[in-house]
Short mmCIF file of C-alpha atoms and ligand atoms in Angstrom, two decimals:
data_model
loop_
_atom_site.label_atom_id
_atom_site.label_comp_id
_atom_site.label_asym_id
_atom_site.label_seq_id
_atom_site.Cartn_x
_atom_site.Cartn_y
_atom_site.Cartn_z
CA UNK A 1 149.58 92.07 -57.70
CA UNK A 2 151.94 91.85 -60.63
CA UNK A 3 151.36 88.64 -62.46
CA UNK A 4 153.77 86.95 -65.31
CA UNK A 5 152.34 83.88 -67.21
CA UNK A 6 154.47 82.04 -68.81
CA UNK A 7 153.45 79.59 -72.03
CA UNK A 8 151.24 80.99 -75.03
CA UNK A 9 149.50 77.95 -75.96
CA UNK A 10 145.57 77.60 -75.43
CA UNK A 11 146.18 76.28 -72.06
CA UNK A 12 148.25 79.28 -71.14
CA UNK A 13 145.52 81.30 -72.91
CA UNK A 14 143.02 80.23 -70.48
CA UNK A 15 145.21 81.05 -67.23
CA UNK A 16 145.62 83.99 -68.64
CA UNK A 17 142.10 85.11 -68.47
CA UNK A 18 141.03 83.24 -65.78
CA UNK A 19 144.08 85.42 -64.05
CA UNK A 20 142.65 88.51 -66.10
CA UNK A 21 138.94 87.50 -63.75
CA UNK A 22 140.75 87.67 -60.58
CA UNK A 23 140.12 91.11 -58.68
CA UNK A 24 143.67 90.29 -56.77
CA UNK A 25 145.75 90.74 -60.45
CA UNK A 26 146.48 93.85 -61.29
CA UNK A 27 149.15 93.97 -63.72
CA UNK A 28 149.67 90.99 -66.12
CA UNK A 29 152.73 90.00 -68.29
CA UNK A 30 153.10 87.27 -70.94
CA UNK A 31 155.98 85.47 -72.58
CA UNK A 32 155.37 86.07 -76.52
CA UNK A 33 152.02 86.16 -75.73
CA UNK A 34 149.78 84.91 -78.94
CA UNK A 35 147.09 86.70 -80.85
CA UNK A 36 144.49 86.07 -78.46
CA UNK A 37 146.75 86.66 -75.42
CA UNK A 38 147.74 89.64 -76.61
CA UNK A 39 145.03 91.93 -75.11
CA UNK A 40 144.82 90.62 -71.82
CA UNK A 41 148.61 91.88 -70.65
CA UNK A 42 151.85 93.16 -71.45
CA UNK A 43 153.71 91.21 -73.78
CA UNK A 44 157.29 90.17 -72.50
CA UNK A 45 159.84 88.83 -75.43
CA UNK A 46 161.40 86.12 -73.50
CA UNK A 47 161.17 82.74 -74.31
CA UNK A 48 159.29 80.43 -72.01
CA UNK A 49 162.47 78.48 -71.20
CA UNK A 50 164.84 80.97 -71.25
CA UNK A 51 165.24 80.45 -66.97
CA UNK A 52 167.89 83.22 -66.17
CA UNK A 53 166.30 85.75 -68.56
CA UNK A 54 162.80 85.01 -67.19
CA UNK A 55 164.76 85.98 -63.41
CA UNK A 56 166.19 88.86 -64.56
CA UNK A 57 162.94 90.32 -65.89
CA UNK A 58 161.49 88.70 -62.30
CA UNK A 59 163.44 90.99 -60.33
CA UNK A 60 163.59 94.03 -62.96
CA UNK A 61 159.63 93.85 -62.67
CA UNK A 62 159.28 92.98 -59.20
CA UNK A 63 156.69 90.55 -60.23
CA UNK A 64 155.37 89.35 -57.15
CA UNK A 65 153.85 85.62 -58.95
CA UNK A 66 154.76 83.77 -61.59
CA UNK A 67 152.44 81.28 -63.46
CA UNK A 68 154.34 78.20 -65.34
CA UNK A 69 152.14 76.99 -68.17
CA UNK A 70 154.51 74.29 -70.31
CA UNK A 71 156.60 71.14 -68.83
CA UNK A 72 160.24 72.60 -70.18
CA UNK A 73 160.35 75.52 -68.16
CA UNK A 74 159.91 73.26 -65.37
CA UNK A 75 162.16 70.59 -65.73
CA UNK A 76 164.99 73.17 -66.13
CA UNK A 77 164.27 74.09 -62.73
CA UNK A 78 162.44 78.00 -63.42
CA UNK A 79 160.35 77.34 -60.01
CA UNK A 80 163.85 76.77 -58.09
CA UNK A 81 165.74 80.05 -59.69
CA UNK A 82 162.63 82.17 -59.20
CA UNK A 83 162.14 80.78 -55.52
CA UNK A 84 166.29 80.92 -55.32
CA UNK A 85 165.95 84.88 -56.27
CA UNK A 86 162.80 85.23 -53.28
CA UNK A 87 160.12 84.96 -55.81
CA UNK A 88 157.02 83.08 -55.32
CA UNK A 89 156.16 80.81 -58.68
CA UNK A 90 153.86 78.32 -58.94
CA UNK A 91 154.74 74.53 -59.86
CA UNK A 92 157.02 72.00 -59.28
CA UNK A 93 160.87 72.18 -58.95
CA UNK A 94 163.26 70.61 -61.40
CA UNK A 95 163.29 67.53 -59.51
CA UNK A 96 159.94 67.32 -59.11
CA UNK A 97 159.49 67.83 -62.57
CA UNK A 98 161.38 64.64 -63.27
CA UNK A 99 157.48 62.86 -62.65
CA UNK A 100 157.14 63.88 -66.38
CA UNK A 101 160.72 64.83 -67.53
CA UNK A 102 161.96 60.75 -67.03
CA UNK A 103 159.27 58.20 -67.81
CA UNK A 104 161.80 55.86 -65.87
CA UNK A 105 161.69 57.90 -62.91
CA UNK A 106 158.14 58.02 -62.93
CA UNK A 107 157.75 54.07 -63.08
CA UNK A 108 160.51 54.49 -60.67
CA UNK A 109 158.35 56.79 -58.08
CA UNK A 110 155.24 54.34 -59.00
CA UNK A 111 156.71 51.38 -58.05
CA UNK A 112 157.48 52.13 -54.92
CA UNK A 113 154.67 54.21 -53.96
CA UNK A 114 152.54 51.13 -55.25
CA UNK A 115 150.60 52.58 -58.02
CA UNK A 116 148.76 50.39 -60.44
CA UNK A 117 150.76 50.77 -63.88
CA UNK A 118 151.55 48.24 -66.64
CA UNK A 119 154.81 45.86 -66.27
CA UNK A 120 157.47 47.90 -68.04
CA UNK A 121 161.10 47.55 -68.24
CA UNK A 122 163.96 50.29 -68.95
CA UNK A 123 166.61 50.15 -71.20
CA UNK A 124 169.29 51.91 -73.09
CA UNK A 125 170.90 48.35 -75.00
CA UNK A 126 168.90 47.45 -78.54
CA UNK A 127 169.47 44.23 -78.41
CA UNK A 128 168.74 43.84 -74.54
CA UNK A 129 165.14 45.61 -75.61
CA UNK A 130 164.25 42.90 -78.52
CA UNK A 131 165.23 39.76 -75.89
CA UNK A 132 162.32 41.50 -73.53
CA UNK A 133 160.00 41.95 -76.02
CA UNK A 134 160.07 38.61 -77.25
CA UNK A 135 160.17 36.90 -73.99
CA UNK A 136 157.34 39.31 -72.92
CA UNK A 137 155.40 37.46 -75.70
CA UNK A 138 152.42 40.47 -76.02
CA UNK A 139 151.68 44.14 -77.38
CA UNK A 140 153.84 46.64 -76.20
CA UNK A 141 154.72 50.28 -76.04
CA UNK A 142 157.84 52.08 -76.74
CA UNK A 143 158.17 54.84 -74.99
CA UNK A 144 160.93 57.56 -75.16
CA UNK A 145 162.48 58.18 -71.79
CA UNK A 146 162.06 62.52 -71.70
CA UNK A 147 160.39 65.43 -73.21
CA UNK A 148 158.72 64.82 -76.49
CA UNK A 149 155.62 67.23 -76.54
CA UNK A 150 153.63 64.26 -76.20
CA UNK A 151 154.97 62.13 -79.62
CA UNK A 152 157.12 59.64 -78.25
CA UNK A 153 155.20 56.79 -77.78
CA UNK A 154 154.75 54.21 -80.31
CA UNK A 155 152.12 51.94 -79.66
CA UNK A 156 153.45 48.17 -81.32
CA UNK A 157 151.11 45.22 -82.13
CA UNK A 158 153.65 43.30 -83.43
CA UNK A 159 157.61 42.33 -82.52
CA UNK A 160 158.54 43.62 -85.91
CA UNK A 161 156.28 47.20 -85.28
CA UNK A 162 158.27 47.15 -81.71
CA UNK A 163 161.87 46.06 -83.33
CA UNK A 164 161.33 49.34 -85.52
CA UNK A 165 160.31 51.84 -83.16
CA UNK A 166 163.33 50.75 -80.42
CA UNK A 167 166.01 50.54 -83.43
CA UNK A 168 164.42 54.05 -84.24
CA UNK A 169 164.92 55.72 -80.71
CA UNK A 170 167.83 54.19 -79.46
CA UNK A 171 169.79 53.82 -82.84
CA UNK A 172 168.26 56.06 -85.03
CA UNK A 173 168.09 59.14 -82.75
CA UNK A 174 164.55 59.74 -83.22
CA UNK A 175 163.53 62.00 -80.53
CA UNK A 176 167.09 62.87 -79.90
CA UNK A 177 168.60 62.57 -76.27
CA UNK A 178 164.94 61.90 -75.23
CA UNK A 179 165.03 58.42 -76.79
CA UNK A 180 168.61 57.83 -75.81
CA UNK A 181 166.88 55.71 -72.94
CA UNK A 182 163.22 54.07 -73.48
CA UNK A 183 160.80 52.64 -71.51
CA UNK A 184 158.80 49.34 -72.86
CA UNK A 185 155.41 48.61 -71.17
CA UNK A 186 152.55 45.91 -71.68
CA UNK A 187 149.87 47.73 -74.21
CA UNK A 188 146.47 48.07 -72.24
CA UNK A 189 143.08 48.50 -73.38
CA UNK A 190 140.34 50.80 -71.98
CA UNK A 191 138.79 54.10 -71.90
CA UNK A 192 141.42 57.10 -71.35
CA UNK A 193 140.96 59.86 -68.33
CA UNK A 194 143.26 62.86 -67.26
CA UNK A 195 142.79 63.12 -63.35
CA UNK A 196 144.44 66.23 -62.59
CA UNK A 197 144.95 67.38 -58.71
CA UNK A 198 147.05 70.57 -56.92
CA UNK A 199 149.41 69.55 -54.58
CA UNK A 200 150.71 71.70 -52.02
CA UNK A 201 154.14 69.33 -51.19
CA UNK A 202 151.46 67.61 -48.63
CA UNK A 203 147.92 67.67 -49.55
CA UNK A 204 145.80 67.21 -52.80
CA UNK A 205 142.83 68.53 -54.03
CA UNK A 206 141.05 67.02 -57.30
CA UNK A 207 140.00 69.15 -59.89
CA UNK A 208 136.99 68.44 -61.87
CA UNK A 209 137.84 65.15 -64.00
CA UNK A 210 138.35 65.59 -67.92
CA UNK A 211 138.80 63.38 -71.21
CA UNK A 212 141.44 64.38 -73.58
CA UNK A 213 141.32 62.92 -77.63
CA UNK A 214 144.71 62.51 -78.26
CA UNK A 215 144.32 61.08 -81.77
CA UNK A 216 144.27 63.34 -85.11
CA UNK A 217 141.04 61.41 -86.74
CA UNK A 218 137.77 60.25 -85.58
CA UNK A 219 137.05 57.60 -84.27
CA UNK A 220 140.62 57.80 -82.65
CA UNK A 221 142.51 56.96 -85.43
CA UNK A 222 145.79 58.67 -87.11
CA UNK A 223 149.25 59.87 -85.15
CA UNK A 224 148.95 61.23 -81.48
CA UNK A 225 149.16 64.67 -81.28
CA UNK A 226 149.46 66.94 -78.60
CA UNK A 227 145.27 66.97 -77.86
CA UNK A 228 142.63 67.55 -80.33
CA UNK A 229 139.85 68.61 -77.82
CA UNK A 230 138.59 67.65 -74.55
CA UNK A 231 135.78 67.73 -71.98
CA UNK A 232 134.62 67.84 -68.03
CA UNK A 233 133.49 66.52 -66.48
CA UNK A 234 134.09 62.96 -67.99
CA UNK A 235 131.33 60.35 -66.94
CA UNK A 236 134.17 57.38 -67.21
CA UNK A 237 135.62 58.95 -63.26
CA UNK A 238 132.56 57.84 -61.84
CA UNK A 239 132.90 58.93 -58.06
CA UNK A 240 134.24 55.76 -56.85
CA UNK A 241 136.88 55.75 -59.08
CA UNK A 242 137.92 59.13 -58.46
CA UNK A 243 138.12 57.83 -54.60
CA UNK A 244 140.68 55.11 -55.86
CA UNK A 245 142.52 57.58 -58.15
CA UNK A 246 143.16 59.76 -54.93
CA UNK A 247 143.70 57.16 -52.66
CA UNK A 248 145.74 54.32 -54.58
CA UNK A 249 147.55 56.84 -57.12
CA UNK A 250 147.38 60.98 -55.57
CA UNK A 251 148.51 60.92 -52.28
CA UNK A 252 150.75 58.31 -52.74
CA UNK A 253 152.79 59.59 -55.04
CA UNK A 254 152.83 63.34 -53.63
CA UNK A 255 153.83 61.26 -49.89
CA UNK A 256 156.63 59.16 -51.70
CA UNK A 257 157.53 62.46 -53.14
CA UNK A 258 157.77 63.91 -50.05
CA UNK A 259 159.72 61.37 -48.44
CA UNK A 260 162.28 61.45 -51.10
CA UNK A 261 163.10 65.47 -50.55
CA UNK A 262 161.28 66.55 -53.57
CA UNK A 263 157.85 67.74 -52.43
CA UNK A 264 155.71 67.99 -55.00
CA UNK A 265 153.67 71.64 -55.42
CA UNK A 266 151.74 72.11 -58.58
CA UNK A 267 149.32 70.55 -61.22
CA UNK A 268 149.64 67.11 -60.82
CA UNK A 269 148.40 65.26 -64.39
CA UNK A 270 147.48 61.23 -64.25
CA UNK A 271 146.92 60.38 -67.70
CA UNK A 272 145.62 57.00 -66.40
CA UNK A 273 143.65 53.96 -68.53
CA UNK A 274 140.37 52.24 -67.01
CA UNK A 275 140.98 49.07 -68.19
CA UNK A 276 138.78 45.69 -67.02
CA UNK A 277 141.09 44.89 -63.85
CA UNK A 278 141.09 48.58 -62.81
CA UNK A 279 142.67 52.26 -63.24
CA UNK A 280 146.44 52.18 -64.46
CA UNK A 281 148.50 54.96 -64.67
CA UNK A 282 150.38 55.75 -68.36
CA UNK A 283 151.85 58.62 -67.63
CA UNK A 284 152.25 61.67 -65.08
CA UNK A 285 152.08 65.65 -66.50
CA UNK A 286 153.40 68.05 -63.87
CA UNK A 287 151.27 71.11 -65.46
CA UNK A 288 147.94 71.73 -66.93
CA UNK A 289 147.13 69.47 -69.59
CA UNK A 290 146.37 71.22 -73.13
CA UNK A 291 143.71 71.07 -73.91
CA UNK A 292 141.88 69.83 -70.90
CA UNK A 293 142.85 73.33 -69.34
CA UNK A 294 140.01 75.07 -71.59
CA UNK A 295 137.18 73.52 -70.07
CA UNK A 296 138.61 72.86 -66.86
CA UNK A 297 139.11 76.76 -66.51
CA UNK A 298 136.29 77.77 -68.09
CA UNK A 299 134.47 75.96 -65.55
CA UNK A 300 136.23 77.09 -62.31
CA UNK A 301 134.47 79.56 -60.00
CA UNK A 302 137.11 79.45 -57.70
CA UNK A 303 139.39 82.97 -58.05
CA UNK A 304 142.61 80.77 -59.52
CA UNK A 305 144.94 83.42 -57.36
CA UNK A 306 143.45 81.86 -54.35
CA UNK A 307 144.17 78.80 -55.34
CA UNK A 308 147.20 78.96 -56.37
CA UNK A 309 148.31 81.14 -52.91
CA UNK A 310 146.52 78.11 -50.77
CA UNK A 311 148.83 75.90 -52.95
CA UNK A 312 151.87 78.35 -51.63
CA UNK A 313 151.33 78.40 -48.22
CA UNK A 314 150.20 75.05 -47.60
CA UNK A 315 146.82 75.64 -46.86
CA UNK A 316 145.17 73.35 -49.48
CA UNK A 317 143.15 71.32 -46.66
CA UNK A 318 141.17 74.22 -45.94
CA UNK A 319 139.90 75.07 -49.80
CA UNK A 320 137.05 73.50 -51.44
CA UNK A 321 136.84 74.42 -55.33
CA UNK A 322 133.64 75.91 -56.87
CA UNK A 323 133.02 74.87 -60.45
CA UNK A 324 130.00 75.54 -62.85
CA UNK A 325 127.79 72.87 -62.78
CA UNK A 326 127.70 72.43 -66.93
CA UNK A 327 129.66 70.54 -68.63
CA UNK A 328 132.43 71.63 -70.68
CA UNK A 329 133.55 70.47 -74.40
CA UNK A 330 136.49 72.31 -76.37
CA UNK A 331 137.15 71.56 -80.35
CA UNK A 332 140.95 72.30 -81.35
CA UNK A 333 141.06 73.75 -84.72
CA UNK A 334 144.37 72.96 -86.29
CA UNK A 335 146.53 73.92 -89.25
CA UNK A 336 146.79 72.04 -92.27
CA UNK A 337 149.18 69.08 -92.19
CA UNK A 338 149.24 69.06 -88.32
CA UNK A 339 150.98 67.07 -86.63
CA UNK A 340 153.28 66.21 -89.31
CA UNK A 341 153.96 69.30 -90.87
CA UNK A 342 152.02 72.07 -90.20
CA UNK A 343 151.42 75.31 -92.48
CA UNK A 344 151.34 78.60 -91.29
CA UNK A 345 150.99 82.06 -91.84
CA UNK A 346 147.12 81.73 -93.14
CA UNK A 347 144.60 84.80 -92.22
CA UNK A 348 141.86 83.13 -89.47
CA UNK A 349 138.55 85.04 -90.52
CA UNK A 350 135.27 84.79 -88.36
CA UNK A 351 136.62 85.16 -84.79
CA UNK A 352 134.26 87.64 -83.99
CA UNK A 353 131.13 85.76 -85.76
CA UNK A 354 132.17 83.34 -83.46
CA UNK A 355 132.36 85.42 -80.39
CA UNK A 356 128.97 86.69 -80.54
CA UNK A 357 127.70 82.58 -79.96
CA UNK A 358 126.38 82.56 -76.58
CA UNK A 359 128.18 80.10 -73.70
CA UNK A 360 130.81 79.73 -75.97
CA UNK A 361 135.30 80.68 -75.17
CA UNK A 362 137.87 80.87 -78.18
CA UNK A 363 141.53 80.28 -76.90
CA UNK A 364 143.70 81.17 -79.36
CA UNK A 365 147.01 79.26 -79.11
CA UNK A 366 149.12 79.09 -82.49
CA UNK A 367 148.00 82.42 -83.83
CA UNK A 368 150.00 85.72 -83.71
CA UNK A 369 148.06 89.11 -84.17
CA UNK A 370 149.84 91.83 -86.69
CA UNK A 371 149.89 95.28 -86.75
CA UNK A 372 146.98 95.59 -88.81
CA UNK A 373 144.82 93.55 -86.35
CA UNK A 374 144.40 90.71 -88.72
CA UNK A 375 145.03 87.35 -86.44
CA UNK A 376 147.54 84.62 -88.63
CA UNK A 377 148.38 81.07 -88.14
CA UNK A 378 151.74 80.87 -86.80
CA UNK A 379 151.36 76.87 -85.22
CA UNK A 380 149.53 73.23 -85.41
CA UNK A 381 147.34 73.71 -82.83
CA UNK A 382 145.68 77.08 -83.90
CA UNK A 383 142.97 77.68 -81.47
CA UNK A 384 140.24 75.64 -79.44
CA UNK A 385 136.77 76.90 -78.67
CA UNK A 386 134.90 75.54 -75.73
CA UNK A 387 131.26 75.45 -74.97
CA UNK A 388 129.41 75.10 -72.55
CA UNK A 389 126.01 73.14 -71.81
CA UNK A 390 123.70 71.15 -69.20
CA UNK A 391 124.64 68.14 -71.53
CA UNK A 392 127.82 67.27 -72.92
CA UNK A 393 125.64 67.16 -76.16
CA UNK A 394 124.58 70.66 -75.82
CA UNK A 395 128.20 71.53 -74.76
CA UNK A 396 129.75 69.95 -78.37
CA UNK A 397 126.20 71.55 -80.18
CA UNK A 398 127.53 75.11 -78.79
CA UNK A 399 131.08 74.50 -79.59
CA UNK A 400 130.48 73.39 -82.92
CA UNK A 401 128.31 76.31 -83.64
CA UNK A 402 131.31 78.70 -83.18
CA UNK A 403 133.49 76.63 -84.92
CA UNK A 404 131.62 76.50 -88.28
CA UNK A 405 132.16 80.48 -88.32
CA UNK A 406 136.37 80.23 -87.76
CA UNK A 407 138.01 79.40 -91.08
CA UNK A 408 141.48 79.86 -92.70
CA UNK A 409 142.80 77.87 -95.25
CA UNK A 410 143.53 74.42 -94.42
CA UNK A 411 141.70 74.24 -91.54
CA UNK A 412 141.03 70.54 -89.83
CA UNK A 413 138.84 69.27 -86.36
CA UNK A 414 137.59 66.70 -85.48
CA UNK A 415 133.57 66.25 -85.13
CA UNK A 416 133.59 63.56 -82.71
CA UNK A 417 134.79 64.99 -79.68
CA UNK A 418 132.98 63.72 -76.48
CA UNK A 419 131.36 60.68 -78.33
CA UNK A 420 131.89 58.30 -75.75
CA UNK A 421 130.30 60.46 -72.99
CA UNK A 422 127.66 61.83 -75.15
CA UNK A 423 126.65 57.95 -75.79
CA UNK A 424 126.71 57.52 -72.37
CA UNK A 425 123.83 60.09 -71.83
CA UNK A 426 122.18 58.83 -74.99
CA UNK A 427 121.98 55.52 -73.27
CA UNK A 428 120.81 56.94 -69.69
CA UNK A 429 117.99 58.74 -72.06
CA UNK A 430 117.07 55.56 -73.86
P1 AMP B 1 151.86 59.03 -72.60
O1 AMP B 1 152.66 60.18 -73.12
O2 AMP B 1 152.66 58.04 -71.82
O3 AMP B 1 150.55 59.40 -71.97
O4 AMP B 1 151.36 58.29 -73.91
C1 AMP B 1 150.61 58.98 -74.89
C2 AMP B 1 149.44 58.13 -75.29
O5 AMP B 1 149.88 56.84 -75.70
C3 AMP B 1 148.45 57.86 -74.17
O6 AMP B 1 147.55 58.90 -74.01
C4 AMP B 1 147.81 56.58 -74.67
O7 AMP B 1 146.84 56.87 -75.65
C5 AMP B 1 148.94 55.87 -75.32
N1 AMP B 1 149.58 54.93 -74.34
C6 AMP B 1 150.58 55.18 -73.48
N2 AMP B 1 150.89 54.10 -72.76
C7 AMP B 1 150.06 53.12 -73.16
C8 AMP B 1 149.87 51.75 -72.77
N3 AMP B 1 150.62 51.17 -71.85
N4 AMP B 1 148.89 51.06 -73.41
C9 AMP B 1 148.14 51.62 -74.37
N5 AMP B 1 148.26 52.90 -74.76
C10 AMP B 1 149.21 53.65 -74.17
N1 LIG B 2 146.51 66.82 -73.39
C1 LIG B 2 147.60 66.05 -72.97
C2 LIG B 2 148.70 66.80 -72.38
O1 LIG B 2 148.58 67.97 -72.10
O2 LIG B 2 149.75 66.23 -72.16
#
């Protein structure tokens, strides 16, 4: 079949090859596909949320499945024009997409599908925000209402830290239109997890559980970005807490979904918080997360076409995921000055020293290749390489091999990545 994937970040890097695996794809086409993209299809110059462009080439192509990477295409509805036009296209629809596109709605869909989340209120009034706050009387977080690649959320300690960041969003413009409307919740403490399930509008499946490190410095510390690395499977979903996730958070959501006329199909994303009194739910993704798509892929067996056709037609009761056994760890390398202000256009040398390191996956994500086959920096989040191992440990020793051979000027990781689960098998050794 004729495949189209649309994103060209790591995460769309790693659909795109798991795609490439799949005996059922025969031709593949990418949307501005980056350098490491580049070889495994047929580049297509559209942008990824250009919706009635991405159509026309649809139908010009007769494409017979589209693969939606990023959360914009989405919540401008490229899954309802595609299925509109009588073409199959995998995640949710616009409305669906609303789970991540309005924080509001999501606390919204939460509430009444009872999912443990922190006490939040919604508001669009400055002053009405502060009077909250105060009366609230702890730590809060500020929270822009839509799309901000993962930045708008400002974690405040203090009234004054949470006075600033609401004057910023809904007076200042910060964020634009996405912090027109904000979302304050209680701050909670505990140990991050992305759950991520499929959802065919009625059923879910789990895949493997993962930890993301959304801090720029060790030790989490520094600005959020967008995901410095990440691993699975992540000891902190033990298996009884992966039972609660499904049954007190998954299905409800995807059967209050239901019940409101927008079914949810796709990748659902809980980025949820295992804090002392239980699991609480932060946020919901209605894609892949980036980067927990590296190892999650690079761990799947199953042919990804299959799922994603069971996903189609419904059939997700009857499929039971394969995954390798090992563990999975992936170290994003990123660009100097990322996430403020990233530099670009710096050679990456050693990508095929790196290659030759055994159990070990580059995704390349902001990278473009030139004409002369040298591979640039053309974004913050340059390129991730995952390893693989029978320990975490011996995933993040692989990883890190192959990552002391990539260089380019500027360069920054973190070293740290999977420290709390790689104490947690110190201690089960000791
Ligand atoms: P979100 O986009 O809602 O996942 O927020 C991004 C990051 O902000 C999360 O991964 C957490 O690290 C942090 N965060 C969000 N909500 C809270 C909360 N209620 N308490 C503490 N940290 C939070
Ligand atoms: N890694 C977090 C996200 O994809 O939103």
């Amino acid at each position: 079949m004729r495949v189209l994937v649309v994103g060209n970040g790591g995460r769309e890097h790693a659909l795109a090859m798991a795609l490439r695996r799949s005996p059922r794809v025969g031709e593949l086409f990418i949307t501005r596909p980056n350098g490491g993209q580049a070889a495994l299809g047929q580049a297509v110059d559209i942008a990824p949320d250009d919706v009635d462009g991405l159509v026309a080439f649809v139908r010009r192509e007769r494409i017979d499945l589209t693969v939606v990477g990023p959360e914009r295409p989405l919540t401008l509805g490229l899954v309802d024009a595609l299925n509109e036009a009588g073409f199959r296209a995998f995640g949710p629809t616009a409305r669906a997409a609303e789970l991540e596109g309005s924080k509001a709605y999501a606390k919204a869909i939460m509430l009444r599908a009872g999912v443990p989340t922190a006490e939040h209120q919604t508001f669009e009034d400055l002053s009405e925000a502060r009077r909250w706050v105060r009366e609230f009387g702890r730590p809060v977080v500020v929270k822009a209402d839509g799309l901000a690649a993962g930045k708008g959320v400002v974690l405040c300690h203090t009234v004054e830290e949470a006075d600033v960041a609401l004057s910023d969003m809904l007076e200042g413009g910060a964020f634009g239109q996405a912090g027109r409307r904000v979302v304050v919740e209680e701050l909670l403490s505990g140990e991050e997890a992305s759950f991520i399930a499929v959802c065919d509008g009625e059923h879910v499946l789990a895949l493997a559980s993962s930890q993301d490190h959304k801090r720029v410095g060790e030790g989490d510390t520094g600005p959020n970005t967008g995901g410095m690395g990440a691993y699975s499977p992540a000891p902190v979903v033990t298996p009884e807490l992966e039972r609660e996730l499904m049954e007190r958070v998954m299905r409800p959501v995807v059967r209050t979904m239901a019940a409101e006329g927008a079914p949810f199909l796709g990748f659902l994303y809980a980025g949820v918080m295992v804090t002392a009194e239980g699991p609480m739910v932060l946020e919901f993704n209605v894609r892949l997360g980036d980067p927990e798509t590296q190892p999650l892929l690079t761990r799947l067996q199953t042919d990804l076409v299959d799922l994603i056709e069971a996903t189609l037609d419904g059939r997700l009761a009857e499929l039971e995921l394969r995954w390798d056994p090992r563990a999975a760890l992936c170290v994003v390398m990123a660009s100097e000055g990322y996430p403020e202000a990233p530099r670009t256009g710096d050679v990456i040398a050693g990508l095929e020293e790196a290659a030759s390191v055994a159990d070990t996956v580059v995704h390349q994500a902001g990278t473009r290749l030139l004409s002369d086959g040298t591979v640039h920096t053309s974004g913050g989040r340059v390129l991730s390489v995952t390893g693989l191992g029978v320990t975490v440990a011996e995933a993040a020793g692989r990883a890190y091999e192959a990552v002391a051979r990539i260089r380019w000027r500027g360069e920054h990781h973190r070293r740290d990545i999977g420290y709390r689960a790689i104490a947690r098998e110190g201690q089960r050794e000791g």
